[in-house]
Amino acid sequence: MVENYDEALSFIHGRTKFKKSEKSDHLNRMRKFMALLGDPQKDLSAIHVAGTNGKGSTVAYLRDLLMSQGYTVGTFTSPFLVRFNERISVDGKPISDDDLVDLVNRVQPVVVDLDAHYSEGGPTEFEIITAMMFLYFKTQVDVAVVEVGIGGLLDSTNVFTPAVSVITTIGFDHMKLLGNTLPEIAAQKAGIIKPNVPVVAGRLPDSAMQVMVQTAKTNHSQLYRLGHEATTTIKSEAGWQEKFDYHFKDNHFKGLKISMLGDYQVDNASCALTAFILYQEQTHQPINQSDIAQSLAKTVWAGRFETINQEPLIVIDGAHNEPAFQELTALLKQRFSQTEIYVLVGILADKQHDKMLATLRTVPNLHIILTTFQGPGTRAVTDPEKLAAQYQDDDRIEVIDNWQLAIGAISQRMSADDLFLITGSLYFISDVRAFFKAS
């Protein structure tokens, strides 16, 4: 038995991250684990969310939409920004330390049993967290919104049948695990599509969408695509918000507003709204336009173009792969073309840092400061000196190894009208966020 919160976290984090096994065995271990716990996932009403980017924001929009109708809503997300407990939350509030300890004590004997008797060995860290989530939500929530960890097909969360499946975006990330082409990556994400369960797909590249169409057809699942069955029209908007019209089936919304910036956030909100409407239809509940408008307008998701300081204006964004950098770059060009922009960038070594930086460099009014940070566990961080050496001809790029010193130095250089953006890794901005909260 674990006695306290620190021991509970040590037990969770002490597990292996991945196991080398035949792909077909991966979910067999998770299914065995769940069966020994009484299969709590089978009693859960839930929406399953996969995608390269946009999962967290989509989960947040869905959470607030469902809460606006009086549901108690569980959310399962990763990674956390400030504290581990955020990953398993109810109505936006992280699980308590005591409940976490209780859950670890419930799963630990089963883990010990599997360690001893299952041929593949016991569950991984993420499998344990996933199992704890299912156990907790079974008794605590009316509906859960479950975010996939990586991929979909072989992800530990993929052991239940949702009410609706959502696939937000498809792009290049985690290629070692998911494949090197968009159709290969799409096939992994499409693994969450279940027989006769409706699917919402965001704006996917054609080759990825073809995979969704085929997979949905094979599973007799109705597919609702953003830009086809569900449509949005973005209205130009000043200030810190986006405004758009939305149309799906008999639902017409004019002038919906969200407080998260970027066309991609309109897409995330629209995916969430489509999934919400489908969920309400299944449960024979009404669709209230004013509740929806109020809900979307107030949704926030920490670390997504989030303002953490007003004077000077400092924003953090968790963009950590090439597709996210493309979206971020488009937002900077669209909304901050008249602004001098300073960007502090720290990137994990296993990401496409060359492409990410190349994309960012297309913003003309930009100063890029490369830095380093303490990566999670044993994961290495890109060497900023080596990366900068590739761009010796670009005098907009410099290196300040210590990110705390970099924040101080950049803040001194800025004028009142400039923007200071900190990005490159969710783990990096988690450290930055904690630094600002403490100071």
GROMACS .gro file of C-alpha atoms in nm:
model
  439
    1MET     CA    1   0.000   0.000   0.000
    2VAL     CA    2   0.105   0.356  -0.064
    3GLU     CA    3   0.061   0.588   0.235
    4ASN     CA    4   0.064   0.932   0.077
    5TYR     CA    5   0.060   1.141  -0.241
    6ASP     CA    6   0.438   1.136  -0.296
    7GLU     CA    7   0.445   0.757  -0.271
    8ALA     CA    8   0.151   0.734  -0.513
    9LEU     CA    9   0.332   0.949  -0.771
   10SER     CA   10   0.653   0.750  -0.721
   11PHE     CA   11   0.462   0.429  -0.793
   12ILE     CA   12   0.309   0.575  -1.112
   13HIS     CA   13   0.625   0.740  -1.244
   14GLY     CA   14   0.838   0.439  -1.148
   15ARG     CA   15   0.671   0.229  -1.416
   16THR     CA   16   0.820   0.184  -1.760
   17LYS     CA   17   0.698   0.431  -2.026
   18PHE     CA   18   0.685   0.185  -2.316
   19LYS     CA   19   0.709  -0.188  -2.356
   20LYS     CA   20   0.857  -0.356  -2.661
   21SER     CA   21   0.589  -0.601  -2.763
   22GLU     CA   22   0.411  -0.732  -3.067
   23LYS     CA   23   0.167  -0.461  -3.168
   24SER     CA   24  -0.129  -0.697  -3.137
   25ASP     CA   25  -0.037  -0.767  -2.774
   26HIS     CA   26  -0.032  -0.403  -2.672
   27LEU     CA   27  -0.404  -0.360  -2.605
   28ASN     CA   28  -0.440  -0.721  -2.491
   29ARG     CA   29  -0.242  -0.629  -2.180
   30MET     CA   30  -0.458  -0.320  -2.124
   31ARG     CA   31  -0.778  -0.521  -2.176
   32LYS     CA   32  -0.659  -0.784  -1.929
   33PHE     CA   33  -0.575  -0.509  -1.679
   34MET     CA   34  -0.921  -0.354  -1.718
   35ALA     CA   35  -1.095  -0.692  -1.688
   36LEU     CA   36  -0.919  -0.755  -1.355
   37LEU     CA   37  -1.047  -0.414  -1.238
   38GLY     CA   38  -1.405  -0.501  -1.334
   39ASP     CA   39  -1.408  -0.327  -1.674
   40PRO     CA   40  -1.520   0.016  -1.545
   41GLN     CA   41  -1.477   0.165  -1.895
   42LYS     CA   42  -1.776  -0.037  -2.017
   43ASP     CA   43  -2.013   0.162  -1.794
   44LEU     CA   44  -1.887   0.503  -1.905
   45SER     CA   45  -2.064   0.747  -2.134
   46ALA     CA   46  -1.776   0.921  -2.311
   47ILE     CA   47  -1.644   1.108  -2.612
   48HIS     CA   48  -1.302   1.001  -2.746
   49VAL     CA   49  -1.069   1.268  -2.891
   50ALA     CA   50  -0.763   1.194  -3.110
   51GLY     CA   51  -0.549   1.412  -3.338
   52THR     CA   52  -0.199   1.547  -3.391
   53ASN     CA   53  -0.284   1.890  -3.247
   54GLY     CA   54  -0.592   2.057  -3.102
   55LYS     CA   55  -0.694   1.772  -2.871
   56GLY     CA   56  -0.659   1.968  -2.548
   57SER     CA   57  -0.852   2.273  -2.670
   58THR     CA   58  -1.124   2.052  -2.821
   59VAL     CA   59  -1.156   1.866  -2.489
   60ALA     CA   60  -1.186   2.202  -2.307
   61TYR     CA   61  -1.461   2.327  -2.541
   62LEU     CA   62  -1.648   1.996  -2.505
   63ARG     CA   63  -1.614   2.002  -2.127
   64ASP     CA   64  -1.769   2.348  -2.104
   65LEU     CA   65  -2.043   2.271  -2.357
   66LEU     CA   66  -2.145   1.960  -2.163
   67MET     CA   67  -2.121   2.138  -1.827
   68SER     CA   68  -2.350   2.412  -1.959
   69GLN     CA   69  -2.624   2.145  -1.976
   70GLY     CA   70  -2.578   2.041  -1.616
   71TYR     CA   71  -2.367   1.730  -1.677
   72THR     CA   72  -2.085   1.641  -1.438
   73VAL     CA   73  -1.795   1.608  -1.684
   74GLY     CA   74  -1.470   1.416  -1.648
   75THR     CA   75  -1.170   1.508  -1.864
   76PHE     CA   76  -0.859   1.299  -1.922
   77THR     CA   77  -0.570   1.495  -2.076
   78SER     CA   78  -0.192   1.489  -2.108
   79PRO     CA   79   0.059   1.614  -2.031
   80PHE     CA   80  -0.016   1.829  -1.727
   81LEU     CA   81   0.102   2.190  -1.709
   82VAL     CA   82   0.140   2.255  -1.337
   83ARG     CA   83   0.048   1.943  -1.140
   84PHE     CA   84  -0.003   1.576  -1.223
   85ASN     CA   85  -0.361   1.574  -1.086
   86GLU     CA   86  -0.479   1.793  -1.379
   87ARG     CA   87  -0.474   1.486  -1.603
   88ILE     CA   88  -0.783   1.342  -1.431
   89SER     CA   89  -1.029   1.628  -1.369
   90VAL     CA   90  -1.401   1.665  -1.293
   91ASP     CA   91  -1.578   1.983  -1.405
   92GLY     CA   92  -1.235   2.138  -1.460
   93LYS     CA   93  -1.109   2.061  -1.107
   94PRO     CA   94  -0.813   1.822  -1.077
   95ILE     CA   95  -0.854   1.503  -0.877
   96SER     CA   96  -0.768   1.541  -0.506
   97ASP     CA   97  -0.447   1.398  -0.363
   98ASP     CA   98  -0.648   1.165  -0.137
   99ASP     CA   99  -0.852   1.026  -0.426
  100LEU     CA  100  -0.532   0.972  -0.626
  101VAL     CA  101  -0.378   0.777  -0.337
  102ASP     CA  102  -0.697   0.572  -0.308
  103LEU     CA  103  -0.691   0.487  -0.680
  104VAL     CA  104  -0.325   0.381  -0.670
  105ASN     CA  105  -0.406   0.147  -0.381
  106ARG     CA  106  -0.692  -0.001  -0.584
  107VAL     CA  107  -0.481  -0.071  -0.893
  108GLN     CA  108  -0.153  -0.167  -0.724
  109PRO     CA  109  -0.245  -0.529  -0.631
  110VAL     CA  110  -0.363  -0.590  -0.988
  111VAL     CA  111  -0.039  -0.444  -1.125
  112VAL     CA  112   0.164  -0.671  -0.895
  113ASP     CA  113  -0.041  -0.970  -1.016
  114LEU     CA  114   0.017  -0.881  -1.382
  115ASP     CA  115   0.388  -0.822  -1.320
  116ALA     CA  116   0.411  -1.175  -1.183
  117HIS     CA  117   0.184  -1.367  -1.417
  118TYR     CA  118   0.124  -1.187  -1.747
  119SER     CA  119   0.361  -1.301  -2.020
  120GLU     CA  120   0.420  -0.946  -2.146
  121GLY     CA  121   0.475  -0.814  -1.795
  122GLY     CA  122   0.261  -0.561  -1.609
  123PRO     CA  123   0.116  -0.232  -1.733
  124THR     CA  124   0.311   0.079  -1.828
  125GLU     CA  125   0.287   0.419  -1.660
  126PHE     CA  126   0.028   0.550  -1.907
  127GLU     CA  127  -0.178   0.231  -1.888
  128ILE     CA  128  -0.195   0.268  -1.509
  129ILE     CA  129  -0.302   0.634  -1.529
  130THR     CA  130  -0.564   0.542  -1.790
  131ALA     CA  131  -0.701   0.260  -1.573
  132MET     CA  132  -0.719   0.493  -1.272
  133MET     CA  133  -0.912   0.744  -1.483
  134PHE     CA  134  -1.169   0.484  -1.592
  135LEU     CA  135  -1.213   0.363  -1.233
  136TYR     CA  136  -1.260   0.717  -1.103
  137PHE     CA  137  -1.495   0.841  -1.373
  138LYS     CA  138  -1.721   0.536  -1.345
  139THR     CA  139  -1.860   0.666  -1.014
  140GLN     CA  140  -1.790   1.039  -1.041
  141VAL     CA  141  -1.921   1.170  -1.375
  142ASP     CA  142  -2.219   1.170  -1.610
  143VAL     CA  143  -1.999   1.191  -1.917
  144ALA     CA  144  -1.622   1.183  -1.982
  145VAL     CA  145  -1.413   1.343  -2.254
  146VAL     CA  146  -1.110   1.119  -2.302
  147GLU     CA  147  -0.802   1.244  -2.488
  148VAL     CA  148  -0.585   0.988  -2.665
  149GLY     CA  149  -0.224   0.974  -2.546
  150ILE     CA  150  -0.042   0.897  -2.873
  151GLY     CA  151  -0.198   0.776  -3.198
  152GLY     CA  152  -0.526   0.598  -3.134
  153LEU     CA  153  -0.536   0.240  -3.259
  154LEU     CA  154  -0.288   0.107  -3.001
  155ASP     CA  155  -0.339   0.379  -2.739
  156SER     CA  156  -0.423   0.263  -2.387
  157THR     CA  157  -0.744   0.466  -2.391
  158ASN     CA  158  -0.876   0.267  -2.688
  159VAL     CA  159  -1.053   0.002  -2.481
  160PHE     CA  160  -1.404   0.149  -2.468
  161THR     CA  161  -1.685   0.232  -2.709
  162PRO     CA  162  -1.754   0.606  -2.707
  163ALA     CA  163  -2.076   0.787  -2.788
  164VAL     CA  164  -1.884   1.000  -3.042
  165SER     CA  165  -1.527   0.985  -3.177
  166VAL     CA  166  -1.340   1.305  -3.272
  167ILE     CA  167  -1.025   1.335  -3.484
  168THR     CA  168  -0.909   1.697  -3.479
  169THR     CA  169  -0.604   1.719  -3.708
  170ILE     CA  170  -0.349   1.496  -3.880
  171GLY     CA  171   0.012   1.604  -3.920
  172PHE     CA  172   0.368   1.486  -3.873
  173ASP     CA  173   0.455   1.404  -3.510
  174HIS     CA  174   0.564   1.089  -3.321
  175MET     CA  175   0.669   0.933  -3.655
  176LYS     CA  176   0.878   0.662  -3.486
  177LEU     CA  177   0.559   0.526  -3.331
  178LEU     CA  178   0.293   0.619  -3.586
  179GLY     CA  179   0.458   0.603  -3.931
  180ASN     CA  180   0.628   0.837  -4.178
  181THR     CA  181   0.339   0.923  -4.412
  182LEU     CA  182   0.013   1.105  -4.346
  183PRO     CA  183  -0.198   0.799  -4.442
  184GLU     CA  184   0.002   0.582  -4.197
  185ILE     CA  185  -0.044   0.838  -3.919
  186ALA     CA  186  -0.413   0.879  -4.011
  187ALA     CA  187  -0.463   0.500  -3.991
  188GLN     CA  188  -0.338   0.507  -3.631
  189LYS     CA  189  -0.569   0.797  -3.538
  190ALA     CA  190  -0.861   0.630  -3.721
  191GLY     CA  191  -0.816   0.334  -3.488
  192ILE     CA  192  -1.054   0.503  -3.242
  193ILE     CA  193  -1.341   0.476  -3.493
  194LYS     CA  194  -1.582   0.212  -3.361
  195PRO     CA  195  -1.866   0.028  -3.540
  196ASN     CA  196  -2.181   0.242  -3.573
  197VAL     CA  197  -2.035   0.528  -3.364
  198PRO     CA  198  -2.047   0.873  -3.530
  199VAL     CA  199  -1.712   1.038  -3.609
  200VAL     CA  200  -1.624   1.408  -3.629
  201ALA     CA  201  -1.316   1.497  -3.836
  202GLY     CA  202  -1.148   1.837  -3.849
  203ARG     CA  203  -0.978   1.987  -4.155
  204LEU     CA  204  -0.755   1.696  -4.252
  205PRO     CA  205  -0.521   1.673  -4.554
  206ASP     CA  206  -0.689   1.485  -4.841
  207SER     CA  207  -0.474   1.172  -4.805
  208ALA     CA  208  -0.558   1.154  -4.433
  209MET     CA  209  -0.928   1.223  -4.489
  210GLN     CA  210  -0.945   0.936  -4.740
  211VAL     CA  211  -0.833   0.702  -4.460
  212MET     CA  212  -1.109   0.840  -4.233
  213VAL     CA  213  -1.372   0.799  -4.505
  214GLN     CA  214  -1.268   0.438  -4.569
  215THR     CA  215  -1.240   0.345  -4.200
  216ALA     CA  216  -1.578   0.501  -4.120
  217LYS     CA  217  -1.734   0.316  -4.415
  218THR     CA  218  -1.587  -0.017  -4.302
  219ASN     CA  219  -1.727   0.041  -3.952
  220HIS     CA  220  -2.068   0.167  -4.075
  221SER     CA  221  -1.992   0.487  -3.882
  222GLN     CA  222  -2.140   0.818  -3.995
  223LEU     CA  223  -1.857   1.065  -4.069
  224TYR     CA  224  -1.909   1.439  -4.019
  225ARG     CA  225  -1.628   1.646  -4.171
  226LEU     CA  226  -1.550   2.008  -4.089
  227GLY     CA  227  -1.582   2.203  -4.413
  228HIS     CA  228  -1.833   1.951  -4.557
  229GLU     CA  229  -2.117   1.828  -4.333
  230ALA     CA  230  -2.036   2.095  -4.074
  231THR     CA  231  -1.930   2.438  -4.200
  232THR     CA  232  -1.788   2.754  -4.048
  233THR     CA  233  -1.738   3.106  -4.176
  234ILE     CA  234  -1.477   3.309  -3.989
  235LYS     CA  235  -1.555   3.680  -3.944
  236SER     CA  236  -1.264   3.921  -3.916
  237GLU     CA  237  -1.244   4.035  -3.558
  238ALA     CA  238  -1.029   4.281  -3.364
  239GLY     CA  239  -0.921   4.226  -3.006
  240TRP     CA  240  -0.845   3.906  -2.823
  241GLN     CA  241  -1.120   3.687  -2.973
  242GLU     CA  242  -1.238   3.505  -3.285
  243LYS     CA  243  -1.587   3.530  -3.432
  244PHE     CA  244  -1.754   3.282  -3.667
  245ASP     CA  245  -2.080   3.145  -3.806
  246TYR     CA  246  -2.148   2.771  -3.782
  247HIS     CA  247  -2.387   2.538  -3.961
  248PHE     CA  248  -2.453   2.168  -3.898
  249LYS     CA  249  -2.772   1.978  -3.985
  250ASP     CA  250  -3.058   2.207  -3.869
  251ASN     CA  251  -2.834   2.410  -3.639
  252HIS     CA  252  -2.742   2.761  -3.757
  253PHE     CA  253  -2.534   2.984  -3.532
  254LYS     CA  254  -2.438   3.341  -3.619
  255GLY     CA  255  -2.162   3.537  -3.450
  256LEU     CA  256  -2.024   3.271  -3.215
  257LYS     CA  257  -1.721   3.404  -3.023
  258ILE     CA  258  -1.423   3.231  -2.866
  259SER     CA  259  -1.148   3.385  -2.656
  260MET     CA  260  -0.866   3.163  -2.787
  261LEU     CA  261  -0.693   3.314  -3.089
  262GLY     CA  262  -0.630   3.149  -3.425
  263ASP     CA  263  -0.833   3.004  -3.711
  264TYR     CA  264  -0.731   2.661  -3.580
  265GLN     CA  265  -0.911   2.738  -3.253
  266VAL     CA  266  -1.228   2.809  -3.452
  267ASP     CA  267  -1.180   2.460  -3.602
  268ASN     CA  268  -1.129   2.306  -3.256
  269ALA     CA  269  -1.440   2.479  -3.122
  270SER     CA  270  -1.637   2.366  -3.428
  271CYS     CA  271  -1.524   2.002  -3.388
  272ALA     CA  272  -1.628   2.018  -3.023
  273LEU     CA  273  -1.963   2.176  -3.107
  274THR     CA  274  -2.036   1.911  -3.372
  275ALA     CA  275  -1.952   1.630  -3.127
  276PHE     CA  276  -2.165   1.797  -2.860
  277ILE     CA  277  -2.467   1.823  -3.093
  278LEU     CA  278  -2.429   1.455  -3.187
  279TYR     CA  279  -2.406   1.361  -2.818
  280GLN     CA  280  -2.718   1.562  -2.735
  281GLU     CA  281  -2.904   1.396  -3.022
  282GLN     CA  282  -2.808   1.050  -2.898
  283THR     CA  283  -2.925   1.127  -2.545
  284HIS     CA  284  -3.240   1.302  -2.676
  285GLN     CA  285  -3.146   1.628  -2.506
  286PRO     CA  286  -3.215   1.978  -2.640
  287ILE     CA  287  -2.960   2.201  -2.814
  288ASN     CA  288  -2.976   2.543  -2.653
  289GLN     CA  289  -2.822   2.816  -2.868
  290SER     CA  290  -2.766   3.072  -2.592
  291ASP     CA  291  -2.602   2.811  -2.362
  292ILE     CA  292  -2.371   2.711  -2.646
  293ALA     CA  293  -2.273   3.071  -2.728
  294GLN     CA  294  -2.200   3.152  -2.362
  295SER     CA  295  -2.006   2.830  -2.313
  296LEU     CA  296  -1.778   2.871  -2.614
  297ALA     CA  297  -1.707   3.236  -2.529
  298LYS     CA  298  -1.568   3.154  -2.185
  299THR     CA  299  -1.358   2.845  -2.263
  300VAL     CA  300  -0.988   2.877  -2.190
  301TRP     CA  301  -0.714   2.614  -2.207
  302ALA     CA  302  -0.391   2.685  -2.022
  303GLY     CA  303  -0.079   2.717  -2.236
  304ARG     CA  304  -0.255   2.783  -2.568
  305PHE     CA  305  -0.158   3.136  -2.670
  306GLU     CA  306  -0.214   3.224  -2.306
  307THR     CA  307  -0.127   3.571  -2.174
  308ILE     CA  308   0.081   3.538  -1.858
  309ASN     CA  309   0.193   3.901  -1.834
  310GLN     CA  310   0.031   4.223  -1.959
  311GLU     CA  311   0.309   4.484  -1.946
  312PRO     CA  312   0.516   4.381  -2.129
  313LEU     CA  313   0.280   4.146  -2.318
  314ILE     CA  314   0.410   3.791  -2.265
  315VAL     CA  315   0.225   3.492  -2.414
  316ILE     CA  316   0.299   3.119  -2.383
  317ASP     CA  317   0.198   2.859  -2.640
  318GLY     CA  318   0.246   2.483  -2.627
  319ALA     CA  319   0.318   2.440  -3.001
  320HIS     CA  320   0.567   2.151  -3.011
  321ASN     CA  321   0.563   2.011  -3.365
  322GLU     CA  322   0.578   2.133  -3.723
  323PRO     CA  323   0.198   2.142  -3.788
  324ALA     CA  324   0.145   2.347  -3.470
  325PHE     CA  325   0.424   2.587  -3.571
  326GLN     CA  326   0.252   2.637  -3.907
  327GLU     CA  327  -0.070   2.736  -3.729
  328LEU     CA  328   0.115   2.958  -3.484
  329THR     CA  329   0.305   3.129  -3.766
  330ALA     CA  330  -0.021   3.195  -3.953
  331LEU     CA  331  -0.168   3.353  -3.639
  332LEU     CA  332   0.135   3.580  -3.592
  333LYS     CA  333   0.116   3.697  -3.954
  334GLN     CA  334  -0.257   3.753  -3.935
  335ARG     CA  335  -0.292   3.926  -3.599
  336PHE     CA  336   0.050   4.071  -3.519
  337SER     CA  337   0.182   4.191  -3.855
  338GLN     CA  338   0.228   4.546  -3.720
  339THR     CA  339   0.395   4.428  -3.399
  340GLU     CA  340   0.760   4.363  -3.318
  341ILE     CA  341   0.769   4.000  -3.198
  342TYR     CA  342   1.027   3.834  -2.975
  343VAL     CA  343   1.006   3.453  -2.961
  344LEU     CA  344   1.187   3.244  -2.700
  345VAL     CA  345   1.207   2.884  -2.825
  346GLY     CA  346   1.298   2.561  -2.644
  347ILE     CA  347   1.238   2.230  -2.827
  348LEU     CA  348   1.280   1.863  -2.737
  349ALA     CA  349   1.551   1.689  -2.940
  350ASP     CA  350   1.314   1.428  -3.088
  351LYS     CA  351   1.103   1.694  -3.261
  352GLN     CA  352   1.147   1.840  -3.613
  353HIS     CA  353   1.328   2.148  -3.483
  354ASP     CA  354   1.479   2.238  -3.824
  355LYS     CA  355   1.137   2.253  -3.990
  356MET     CA  356   0.978   2.425  -3.691
  357LEU     CA  357   1.238   2.702  -3.698
  358ALA     CA  358   1.223   2.734  -4.077
  359THR     CA  359   0.847   2.791  -4.053
  360LEU     CA  360   0.884   3.049  -3.777
  361ARG     CA  361   1.148   3.238  -3.975
  362THR     CA  362   0.889   3.323  -4.244
  363VAL     CA  363   0.742   3.583  -4.005
  364PRO     CA  364   0.922   3.906  -4.105
  365ASN     CA  365   0.888   4.114  -3.786
  366LEU     CA  366   1.053   3.855  -3.564
  367HIS     CA  367   1.348   3.810  -3.326
  368ILE     CA  368   1.418   3.445  -3.234
  369ILE     CA  369   1.601   3.355  -2.913
  370LEU     CA  370   1.692   2.987  -2.880
  371THR     CA  371   1.728   2.841  -2.533
  372THR     CA  372   1.732   2.516  -2.338
  373PHE     CA  373   1.532   2.374  -2.046
  374GLN     CA  374   1.513   2.065  -1.829
  375GLY     CA  375   1.338   1.802  -2.040
  376PRO     CA  376   1.101   1.547  -1.886
  377GLY     CA  377   1.271   1.233  -1.753
  378THR     CA  378   1.554   1.129  -1.981
  379ARG     CA  379   1.432   1.312  -2.294
  380ALA     CA  380   1.698   1.540  -2.440
  381VAL     CA  381   1.648   1.901  -2.543
  382THR     CA  382   1.771   2.043  -2.875
  383ASP     CA  383   2.113   2.209  -2.841
  384PRO     CA  384   2.041   2.577  -2.919
  385GLU     CA  385   2.403   2.648  -3.026
  386LYS     CA  386   2.396   2.369  -3.287
  387LEU     CA  387   2.059   2.482  -3.416
  388ALA     CA  388   2.166   2.845  -3.437
  389ALA     CA  389   2.482   2.744  -3.624
  390GLN     CA  390   2.263   2.641  -3.918
  391TYR     CA  391   2.137   2.998  -3.947
  392GLN     CA  392   2.454   3.205  -3.913
  393ASP     CA  393   2.335   3.434  -4.192
  394ASP     CA  394   2.017   3.526  -4.004
  395ASP     CA  395   2.095   3.802  -3.757
  396ARG     CA  396   1.745   3.768  -3.608
  397ILE     CA  397   1.851   3.445  -3.435
  398GLU     CA  398   2.053   3.436  -3.112
  399VAL     CA  399   2.113   3.198  -2.822
  400ILE     CA  400   2.062   3.257  -2.449
  401ASP     CA  401   2.112   2.920  -2.278
  402ASN     CA  402   1.942   3.008  -1.950
  403TRP     CA  403   1.575   3.068  -2.019
  404GLN     CA  404   1.516   3.265  -1.699
  405LEU     CA  405   1.794   3.506  -1.796
  406ALA     CA  406   1.652   3.517  -2.149
  407ILE     CA  407   1.312   3.628  -2.019
  408GLY     CA  408   1.477   3.908  -1.822
  409ALA     CA  409   1.692   4.019  -2.116
  410ILE     CA  410   1.408   4.019  -2.369
  411SER     CA  411   1.171   4.200  -2.132
  412GLN     CA  412   1.432   4.479  -2.105
  413ARG     CA  413   1.458   4.515  -2.484
  414MET     CA  414   1.086   4.528  -2.559
  415SER     CA  415   0.879   4.838  -2.606
  416ALA     CA  416   0.523   4.867  -2.472
  417ASP     CA  417   0.374   4.767  -2.809
  418ASP     CA  418   0.581   4.452  -2.866
  419LEU     CA  419   0.479   4.086  -2.823
  420PHE     CA  420   0.695   3.833  -2.637
  421LEU     CA  421   0.601   3.471  -2.723
  422ILE     CA  422   0.747   3.168  -2.542
  423THR     CA  423   0.697   2.833  -2.719
  424GLY     CA  424   0.844   2.507  -2.852
  425SER     CA  425   0.739   2.250  -2.591
  426LEU     CA  426   0.454   2.193  -2.347
  427TYR     CA  427   0.713   2.089  -2.089
  428PHE     CA  428   0.905   2.414  -2.143
  429ILE     CA  429   0.600   2.638  -2.109
  430SER     CA  430   0.496   2.442  -1.799
  431ASP     CA  431   0.825   2.550  -1.638
  432VAL     CA  432   0.776   2.907  -1.760
  433ARG     CA  433   0.420   2.919  -1.629
  434ALA     CA  434   0.533   2.800  -1.285
  435PHE     CA  435   0.811   3.061  -1.290
  436PHE     CA  436   0.564   3.343  -1.354
  437LYS     CA  437   0.313   3.217  -1.097
  438ALA     CA  438   0.590   3.209  -0.834
  439SER     CA  439   0.736   3.550  -0.915
   0.00000   0.00000   0.00000
